[in-house]
Coordinates of C-alpha atoms in Angstrom, one line a residue:
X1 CA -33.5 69.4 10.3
X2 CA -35.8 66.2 10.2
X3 CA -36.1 66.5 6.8
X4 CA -32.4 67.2 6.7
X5 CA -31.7 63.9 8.8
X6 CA -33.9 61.9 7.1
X7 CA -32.4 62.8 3.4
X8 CA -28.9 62.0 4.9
X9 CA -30.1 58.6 5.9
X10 CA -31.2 57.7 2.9
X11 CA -28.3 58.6 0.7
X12 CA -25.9 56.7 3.2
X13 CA -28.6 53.8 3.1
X14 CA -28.5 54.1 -0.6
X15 CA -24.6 53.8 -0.6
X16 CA -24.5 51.2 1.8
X17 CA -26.6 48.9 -0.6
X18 CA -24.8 49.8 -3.4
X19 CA -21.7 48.5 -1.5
X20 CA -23.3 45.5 -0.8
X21 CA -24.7 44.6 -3.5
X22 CA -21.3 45.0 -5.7
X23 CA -20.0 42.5 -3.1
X24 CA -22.5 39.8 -4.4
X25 CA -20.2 38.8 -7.1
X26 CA -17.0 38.1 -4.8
X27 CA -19.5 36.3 -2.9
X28 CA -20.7 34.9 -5.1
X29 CA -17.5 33.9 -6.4
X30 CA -15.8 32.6 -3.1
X31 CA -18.7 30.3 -3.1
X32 CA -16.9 27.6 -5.0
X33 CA -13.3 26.4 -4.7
X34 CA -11.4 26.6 -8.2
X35 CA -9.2 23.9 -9.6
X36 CA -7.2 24.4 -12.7
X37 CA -6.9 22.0 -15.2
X38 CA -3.5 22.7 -17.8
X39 CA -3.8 20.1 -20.4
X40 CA -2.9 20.2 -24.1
X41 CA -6.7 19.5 -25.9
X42 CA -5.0 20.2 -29.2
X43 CA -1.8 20.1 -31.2
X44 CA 0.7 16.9 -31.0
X45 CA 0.0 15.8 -27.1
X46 CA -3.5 15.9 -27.7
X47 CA -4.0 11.9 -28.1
X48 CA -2.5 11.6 -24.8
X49 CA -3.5 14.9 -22.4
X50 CA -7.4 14.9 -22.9
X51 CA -8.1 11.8 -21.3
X52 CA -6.6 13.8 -18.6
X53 CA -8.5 16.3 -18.7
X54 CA -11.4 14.3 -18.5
X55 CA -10.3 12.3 -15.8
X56 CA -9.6 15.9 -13.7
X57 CA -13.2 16.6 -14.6
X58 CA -14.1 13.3 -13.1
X59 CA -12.9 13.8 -9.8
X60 CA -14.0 16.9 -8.7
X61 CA -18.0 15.9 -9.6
X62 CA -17.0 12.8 -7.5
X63 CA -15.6 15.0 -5.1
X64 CA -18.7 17.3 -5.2
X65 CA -21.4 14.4 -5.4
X66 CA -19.2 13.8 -1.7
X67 CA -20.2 17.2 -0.4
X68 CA -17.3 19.0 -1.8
X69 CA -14.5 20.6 0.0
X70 CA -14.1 23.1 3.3
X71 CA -18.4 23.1 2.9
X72 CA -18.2 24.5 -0.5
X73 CA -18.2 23.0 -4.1
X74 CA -15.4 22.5 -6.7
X75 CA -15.1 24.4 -9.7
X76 CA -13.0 23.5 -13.0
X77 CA -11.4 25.4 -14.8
X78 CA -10.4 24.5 -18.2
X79 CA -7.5 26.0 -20.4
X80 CA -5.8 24.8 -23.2
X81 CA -2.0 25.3 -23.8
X82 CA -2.2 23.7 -27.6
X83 CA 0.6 21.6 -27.4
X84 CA 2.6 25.3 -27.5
X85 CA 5.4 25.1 -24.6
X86 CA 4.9 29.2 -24.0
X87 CA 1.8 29.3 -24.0
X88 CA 1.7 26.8 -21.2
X89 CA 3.2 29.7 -18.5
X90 CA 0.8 32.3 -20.3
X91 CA -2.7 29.8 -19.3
X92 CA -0.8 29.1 -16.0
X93 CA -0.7 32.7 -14.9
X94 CA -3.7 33.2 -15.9
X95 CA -5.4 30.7 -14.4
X96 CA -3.5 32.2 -11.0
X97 CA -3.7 35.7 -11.5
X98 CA -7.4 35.9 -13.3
X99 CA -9.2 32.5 -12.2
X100 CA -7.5 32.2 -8.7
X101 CA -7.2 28.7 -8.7
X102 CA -6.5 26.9 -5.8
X103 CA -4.6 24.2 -7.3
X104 CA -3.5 23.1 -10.9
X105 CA -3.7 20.0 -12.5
X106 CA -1.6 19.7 -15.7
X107 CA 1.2 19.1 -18.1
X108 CA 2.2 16.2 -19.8
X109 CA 5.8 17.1 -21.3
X110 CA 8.6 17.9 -18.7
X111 CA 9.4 21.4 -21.4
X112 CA 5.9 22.6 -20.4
X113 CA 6.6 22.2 -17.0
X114 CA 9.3 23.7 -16.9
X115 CA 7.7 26.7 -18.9
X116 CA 5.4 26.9 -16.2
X117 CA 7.3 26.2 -13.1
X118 CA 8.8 29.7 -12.3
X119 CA 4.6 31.2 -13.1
X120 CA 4.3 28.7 -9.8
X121 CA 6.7 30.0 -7.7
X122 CA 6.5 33.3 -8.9
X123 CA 2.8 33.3 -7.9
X124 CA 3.0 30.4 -5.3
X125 CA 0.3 28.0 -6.8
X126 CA 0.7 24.7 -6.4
X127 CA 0.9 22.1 -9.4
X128 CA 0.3 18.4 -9.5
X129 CA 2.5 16.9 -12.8
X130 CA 1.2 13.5 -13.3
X131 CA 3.7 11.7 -16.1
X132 CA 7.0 10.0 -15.9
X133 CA 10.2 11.9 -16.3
X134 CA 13.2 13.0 -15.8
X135 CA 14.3 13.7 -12.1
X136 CA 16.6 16.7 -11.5
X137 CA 14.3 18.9 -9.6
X138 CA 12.5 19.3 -6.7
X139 CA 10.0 22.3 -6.4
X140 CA 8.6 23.3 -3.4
X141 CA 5.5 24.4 -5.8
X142 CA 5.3 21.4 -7.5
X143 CA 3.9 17.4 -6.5
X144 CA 5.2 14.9 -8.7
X145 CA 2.9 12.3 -9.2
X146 CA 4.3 10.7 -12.0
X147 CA 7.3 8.1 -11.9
X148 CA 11.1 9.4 -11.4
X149 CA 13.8 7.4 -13.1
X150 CA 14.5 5.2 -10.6
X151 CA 10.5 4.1 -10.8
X152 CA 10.3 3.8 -14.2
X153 CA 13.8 3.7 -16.4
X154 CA 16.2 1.7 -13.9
X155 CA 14.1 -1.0 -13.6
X156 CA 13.2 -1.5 -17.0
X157 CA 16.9 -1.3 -17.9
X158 CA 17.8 -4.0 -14.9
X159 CA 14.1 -6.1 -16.1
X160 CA 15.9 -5.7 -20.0
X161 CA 19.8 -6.9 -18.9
X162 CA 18.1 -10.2 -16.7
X163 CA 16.2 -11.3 -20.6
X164 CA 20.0 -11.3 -21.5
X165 CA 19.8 -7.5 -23.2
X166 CA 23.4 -6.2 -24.4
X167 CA 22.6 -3.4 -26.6
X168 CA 21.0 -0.7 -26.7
X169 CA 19.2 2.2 -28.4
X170 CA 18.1 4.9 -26.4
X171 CA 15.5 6.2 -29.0
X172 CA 13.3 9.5 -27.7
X173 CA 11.7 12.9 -28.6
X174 CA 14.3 15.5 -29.0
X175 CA 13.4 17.8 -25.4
X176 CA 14.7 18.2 -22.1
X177 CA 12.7 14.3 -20.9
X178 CA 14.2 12.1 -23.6
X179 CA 17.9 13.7 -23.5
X180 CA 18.2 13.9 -19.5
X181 CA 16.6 10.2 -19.1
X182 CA 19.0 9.1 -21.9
X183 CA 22.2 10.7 -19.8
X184 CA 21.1 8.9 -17.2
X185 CA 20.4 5.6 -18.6
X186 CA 23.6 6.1 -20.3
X187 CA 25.5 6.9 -17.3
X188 CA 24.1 3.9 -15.3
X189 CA 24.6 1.0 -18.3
X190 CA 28.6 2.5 -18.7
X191 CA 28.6 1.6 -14.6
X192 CA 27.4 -2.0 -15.7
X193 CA 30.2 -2.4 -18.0
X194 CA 28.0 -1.8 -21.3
X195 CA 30.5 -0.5 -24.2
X196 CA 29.9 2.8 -25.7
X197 CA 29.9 0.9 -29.0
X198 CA 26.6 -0.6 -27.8
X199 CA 24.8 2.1 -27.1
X200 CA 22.7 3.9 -30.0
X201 CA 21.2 7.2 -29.1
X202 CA 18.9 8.9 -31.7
X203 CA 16.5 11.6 -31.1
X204 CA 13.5 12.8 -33.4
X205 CA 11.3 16.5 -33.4
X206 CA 7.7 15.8 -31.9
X207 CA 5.1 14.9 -34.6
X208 CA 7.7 13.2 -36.3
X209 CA 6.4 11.0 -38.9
X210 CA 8.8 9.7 -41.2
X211 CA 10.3 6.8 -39.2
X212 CA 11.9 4.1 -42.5
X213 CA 15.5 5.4 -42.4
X214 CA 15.7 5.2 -38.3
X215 CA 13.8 1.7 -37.9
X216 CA 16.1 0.2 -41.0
X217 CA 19.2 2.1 -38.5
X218 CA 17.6 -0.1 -35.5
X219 CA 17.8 -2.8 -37.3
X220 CA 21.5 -2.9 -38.9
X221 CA 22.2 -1.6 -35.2
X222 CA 20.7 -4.9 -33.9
X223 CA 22.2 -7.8 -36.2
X224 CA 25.6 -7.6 -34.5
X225 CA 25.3 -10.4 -33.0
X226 CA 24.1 -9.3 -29.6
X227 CA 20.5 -9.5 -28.4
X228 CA 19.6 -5.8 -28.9
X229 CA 16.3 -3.9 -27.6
X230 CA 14.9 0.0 -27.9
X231 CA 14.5 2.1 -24.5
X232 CA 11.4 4.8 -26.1
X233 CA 11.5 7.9 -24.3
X234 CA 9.2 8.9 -27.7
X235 CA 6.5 11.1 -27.0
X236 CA 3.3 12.1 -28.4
X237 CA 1.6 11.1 -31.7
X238 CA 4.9 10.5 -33.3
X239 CA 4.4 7.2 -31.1
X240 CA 1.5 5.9 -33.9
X241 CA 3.8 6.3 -36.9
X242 CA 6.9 4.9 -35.6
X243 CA 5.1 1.1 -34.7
X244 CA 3.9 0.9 -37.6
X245 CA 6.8 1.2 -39.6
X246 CA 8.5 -1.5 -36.5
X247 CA 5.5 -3.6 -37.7
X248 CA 6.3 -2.8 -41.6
X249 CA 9.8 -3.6 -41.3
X250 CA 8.7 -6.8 -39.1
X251 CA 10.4 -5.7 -36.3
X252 CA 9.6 -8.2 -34.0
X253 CA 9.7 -8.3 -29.9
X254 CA 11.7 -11.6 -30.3
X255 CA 14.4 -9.8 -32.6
X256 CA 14.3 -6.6 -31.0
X257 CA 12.1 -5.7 -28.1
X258 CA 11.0 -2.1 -27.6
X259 CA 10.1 -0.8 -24.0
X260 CA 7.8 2.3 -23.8
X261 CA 7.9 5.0 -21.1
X262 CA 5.3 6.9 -23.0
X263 CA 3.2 4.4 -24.6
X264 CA 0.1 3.3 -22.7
X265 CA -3.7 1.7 -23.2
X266 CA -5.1 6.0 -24.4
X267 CA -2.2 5.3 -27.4
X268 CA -2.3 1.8 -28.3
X269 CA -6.1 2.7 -28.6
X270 CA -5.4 4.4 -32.1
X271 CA -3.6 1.7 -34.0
X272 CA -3.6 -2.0 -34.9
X273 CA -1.4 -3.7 -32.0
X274 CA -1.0 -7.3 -33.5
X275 CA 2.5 -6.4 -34.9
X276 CA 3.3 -5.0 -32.0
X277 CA 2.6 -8.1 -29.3
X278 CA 5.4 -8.6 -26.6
X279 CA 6.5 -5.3 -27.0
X280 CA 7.0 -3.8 -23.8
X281 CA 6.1 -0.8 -21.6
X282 CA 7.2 0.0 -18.0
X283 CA 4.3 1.8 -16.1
X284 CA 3.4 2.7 -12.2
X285 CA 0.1 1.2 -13.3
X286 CA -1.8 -1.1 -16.5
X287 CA -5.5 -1.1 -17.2
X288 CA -5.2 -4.9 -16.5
X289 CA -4.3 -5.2 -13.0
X290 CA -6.7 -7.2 -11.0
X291 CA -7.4 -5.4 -7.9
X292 CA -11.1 -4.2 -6.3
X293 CA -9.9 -0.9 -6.2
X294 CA -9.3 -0.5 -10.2
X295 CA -12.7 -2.2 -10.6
X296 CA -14.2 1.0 -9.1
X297 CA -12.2 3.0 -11.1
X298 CA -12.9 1.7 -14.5
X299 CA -16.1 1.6 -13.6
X300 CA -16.4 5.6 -12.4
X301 CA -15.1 6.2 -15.3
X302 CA -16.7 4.4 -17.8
X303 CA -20.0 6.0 -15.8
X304 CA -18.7 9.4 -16.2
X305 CA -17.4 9.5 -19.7
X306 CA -20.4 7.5 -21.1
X307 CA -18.1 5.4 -23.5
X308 CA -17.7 1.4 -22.0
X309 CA -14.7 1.3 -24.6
X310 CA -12.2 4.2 -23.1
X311 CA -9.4 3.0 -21.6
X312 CA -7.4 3.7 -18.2
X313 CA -4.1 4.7 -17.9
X314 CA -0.8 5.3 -15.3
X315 CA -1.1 9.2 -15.7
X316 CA -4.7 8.8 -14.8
X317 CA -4.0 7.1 -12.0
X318 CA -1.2 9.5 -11.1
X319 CA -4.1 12.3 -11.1
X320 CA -6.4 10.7 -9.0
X321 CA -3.5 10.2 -6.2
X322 CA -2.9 13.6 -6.8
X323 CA -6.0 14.7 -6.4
X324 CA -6.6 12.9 -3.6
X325 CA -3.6 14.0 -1.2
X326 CA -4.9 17.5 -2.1
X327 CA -7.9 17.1 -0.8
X328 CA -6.5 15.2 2.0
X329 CA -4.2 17.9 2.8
X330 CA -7.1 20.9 2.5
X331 CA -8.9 19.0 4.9
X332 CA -6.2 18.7 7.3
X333 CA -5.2 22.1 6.7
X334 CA -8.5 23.5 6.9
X335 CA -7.4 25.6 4.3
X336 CA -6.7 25.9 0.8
X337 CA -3.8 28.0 1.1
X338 CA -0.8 27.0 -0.9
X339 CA 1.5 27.3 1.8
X340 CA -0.4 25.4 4.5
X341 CA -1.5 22.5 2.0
X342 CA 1.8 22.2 1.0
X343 CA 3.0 21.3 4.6
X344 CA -0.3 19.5 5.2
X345 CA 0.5 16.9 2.5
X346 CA 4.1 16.0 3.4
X347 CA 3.2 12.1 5.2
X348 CA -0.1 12.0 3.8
X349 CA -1.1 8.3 2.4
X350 CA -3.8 7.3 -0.3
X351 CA -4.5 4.0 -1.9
X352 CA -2.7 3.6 -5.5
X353 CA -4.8 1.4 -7.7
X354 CA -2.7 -1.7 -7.9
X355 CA -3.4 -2.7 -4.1
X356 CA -0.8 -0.3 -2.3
X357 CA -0.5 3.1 -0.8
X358 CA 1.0 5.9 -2.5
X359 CA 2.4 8.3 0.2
X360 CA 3.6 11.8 -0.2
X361 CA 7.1 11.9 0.7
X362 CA 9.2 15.2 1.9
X363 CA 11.0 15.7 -2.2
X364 CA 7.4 16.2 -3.0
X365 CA 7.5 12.8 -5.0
X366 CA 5.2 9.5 -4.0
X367 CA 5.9 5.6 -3.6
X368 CA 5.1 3.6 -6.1
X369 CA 5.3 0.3 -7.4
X370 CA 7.0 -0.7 -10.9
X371 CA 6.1 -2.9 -13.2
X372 CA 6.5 -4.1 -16.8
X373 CA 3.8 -5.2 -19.1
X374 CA 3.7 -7.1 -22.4
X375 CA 1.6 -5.6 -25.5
X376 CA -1.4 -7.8 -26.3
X377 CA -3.4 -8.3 -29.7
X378 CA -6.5 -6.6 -27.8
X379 CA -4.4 -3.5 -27.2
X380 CA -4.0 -4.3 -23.0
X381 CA -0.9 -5.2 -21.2
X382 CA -0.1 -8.4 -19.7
X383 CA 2.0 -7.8 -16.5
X384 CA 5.4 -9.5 -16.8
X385 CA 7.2 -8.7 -14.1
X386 CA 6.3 -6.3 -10.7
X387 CA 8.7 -4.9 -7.5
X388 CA 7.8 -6.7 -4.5
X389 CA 6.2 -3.3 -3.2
X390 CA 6.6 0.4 -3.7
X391 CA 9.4 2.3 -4.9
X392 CA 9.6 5.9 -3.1
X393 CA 10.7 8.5 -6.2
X394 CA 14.2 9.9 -6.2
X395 CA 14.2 13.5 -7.3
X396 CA 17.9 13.5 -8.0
X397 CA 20.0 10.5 -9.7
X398 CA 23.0 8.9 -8.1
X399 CA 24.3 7.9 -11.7
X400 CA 25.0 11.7 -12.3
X401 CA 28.0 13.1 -10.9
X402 CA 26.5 16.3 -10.3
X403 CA 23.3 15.0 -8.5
X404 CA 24.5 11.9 -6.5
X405 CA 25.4 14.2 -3.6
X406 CA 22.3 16.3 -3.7
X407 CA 18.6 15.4 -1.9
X408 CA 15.3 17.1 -1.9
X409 CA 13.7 17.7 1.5
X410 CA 10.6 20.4 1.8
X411 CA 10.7 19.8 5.5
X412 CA 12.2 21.7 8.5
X413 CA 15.5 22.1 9.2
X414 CA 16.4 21.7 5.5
X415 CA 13.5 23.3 3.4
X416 CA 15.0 23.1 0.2
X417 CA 14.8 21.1 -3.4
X418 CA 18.6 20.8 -4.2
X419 CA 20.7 20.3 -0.8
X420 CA 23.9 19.1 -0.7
X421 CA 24.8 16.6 1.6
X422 CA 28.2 16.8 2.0
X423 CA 28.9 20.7 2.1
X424 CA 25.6 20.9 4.1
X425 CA 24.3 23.8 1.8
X426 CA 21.3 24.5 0.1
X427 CA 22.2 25.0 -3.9
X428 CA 19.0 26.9 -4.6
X429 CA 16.2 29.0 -3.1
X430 CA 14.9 27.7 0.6
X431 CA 11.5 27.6 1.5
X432 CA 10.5 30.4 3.9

């Protein structure tokens, strides 16, 4: 029996450190806090997502050279999408279902969002989208970092009519950014009395390259008489080609300014700017601003990516708010739980990089400030003109007729991205 006894201890000893050690691993694995990072590092939006990328990279080694998070370290994990909209919601559930993520980083287009927003609330993981665009949707799944209409195209519209502006060619890449900024923008200059005779609205497939025909159509468009200038919703690559042949055709900023939501210091850095000076761009945020706390930052990062030549840009900036209310919000939540971050972060304040604060605001969108900046021979903007302070971000237009009514609000009693204010109902799914 003692013999007996003592074999059946050591077979249930045996198992029981087989048990253990196959829960090493997991261990192992829970030992570090994941963040994914969904950026395009190849195909058209290339030139403008891998600095993002990068800059992703850059913050969590700061954040684990600060001790990392909850007592553990942060991990990142890399995918890339390709520039391929579909395959954007394949890396996202993957980085959910197979990396366990606690957060994502990512997207540059709004069409890859929205390929990957119903992966997110399918799965409830939480995405920080750090680039301007269109409005029209508030996802309880989603922070929007990046600039809605009202902090971007509205005021470069208004900054355009008070330089005595009267037409206008709403020029972008043919998806779902361009087409619903351009309603918009169309909507609001009809409201200030702007003919539809005046208003030019061409559209071009990403990568596009062969820009002669539409810049000599600019052009004839602009010798009417009136002082005309180009709102460029155009995205990607197709950026490089298209102000070159404005430059070609001499296309001046005196004759016919262009304003840039997608054109910043990471694209200027590929091609000759002197044709281009006093063009324009409206940003939350220029490489140039003069503040201690974009010192630091061009500084961490010219540390970190070992080049003292790379430039900084607004999405960058957008991801290190980002970044920071999530970490913010983990620490207050003591958790990184989509669901309890998510309620953490609502109120939650961090410095922007132009001397304010960027809060989190209940739509899941931030305050920021606005301003305009003027294209310079070294490839830098000079700030022109600035809001007084911050601009909090409208997910829903009130140029639209079917949005005016509606507002997002991820807090109790309402809970919900689309609710309509004046038959008191939510027009979507509320939050549980």
């Amino acid at each position: 029996m003692r013999k007996r006894d003592f074999i059946k201890r050591l077979v249930l000893g045996a198992g029981l450190a087989l048990g253990l050690s196959s829960l090493v691993p997991a261990q192992a694995a829970d030992d570090t806090i994941k963040v994914g990072v969904l950026h395009s590092l190849s195909g058209t939006m290339a030139i403008s997502e891998t600095t993002l990328k990068d800059t992703v990279l850059m913050l969590v080694d700061e954040q684990n050279k600060k001790g990392g998070l909850l007592g553990k370290q942060l991990e990142a994990v890399v995918v890339d999408p390709a520039s391929n909209w579909p395959l954007f919601a394949e890396k996202a559930r993957e980085l959910l279902e197979k990396d366990k993520v606690a957060v994502v980083f990512g997207c540059w287009t709004s069409v890859s969002r929205k390929s990957v927003l119903p992966v997110f609330e399918e799965l409830n993981g939480l995405l920080f989208y750090p680039v301007q665009y269109e409005g029209e949707e508030s996802s309880k799944n989603v922070f929007y970092t990046g600039a809605a209409p009202n902090q971007q195209a509205i005021p470069a519209v208004d900054y355009l009519m008070s330089q005595g502006v009267k037409r206008w060619v709403l020029a972008g890449t043919d998806y779902v950014y361009p087409r619903t900024t351009n309603k918009i923008l169309e909507a609001y200059l009809k409201q200030k009395g702007v003919a539809a005779k005046d208003i030019m609205i061409n559209y071009t497939p990403f990568g596009h390259s062969d820009w002669q025909s539409i810049v000599s159509e600019i052009k004839k468009f602009g010798s009417a008489g009136k002082k005309t200038a180009v709102v460029s919703t155009i995205n990607g690559d197709a950026n490089v080609p298209f102000y070159k042949e404005l430059g070609n055709q001499g296309v001046s900023a005196e004759k016919i300014p262009v304003v840039a939501f997608s054109v910043g210091e990471e694209e200027l850095s590929g091609i000759d700017t002197k044709p281009l000076v006093g063009h324009l761009a409206a940003w939350n945020y220029f490489m140039s601003v003069d503040t201690p706390e974009n010192a630091a930052f061009i500084k961490q990062w010219h540390e970190f990516i070992k080049d003292p030549k790379r430039v900084t840009n607004d999405p960058m900036e957008a991801h290190m708010i980002g970044f920071d209310l999530w970490v913010k919000a983990v620490e207050k939540a003591g958790s990184t739980d989509p669901d309890k971050v998510a309620a953490a972060i609502i109120g939650l304040e961090t410095p922007n990089l132009t001397g304010g604060i960027a809060k989190m605001l209940p739509n899941h969108h931030i305050t920021k400030p606005v301003l305009i900046g003027e294209i310079q021979d070294d490839g830098q903007f000079a700030v022109v003109w600035q809001t007084k302070g911050t601009v909090p971000g409208d997910a829903w237009s009130n140029y639209l007729p079917g949005s005016k009514d509606l507002e997002a609000d991820w807090t109790a009693p309402i809970n919900c991205g689309n609710y309509n204010t004046k038959t008191k109902t939510c027009l979507g799914t509320k939050a549980k």
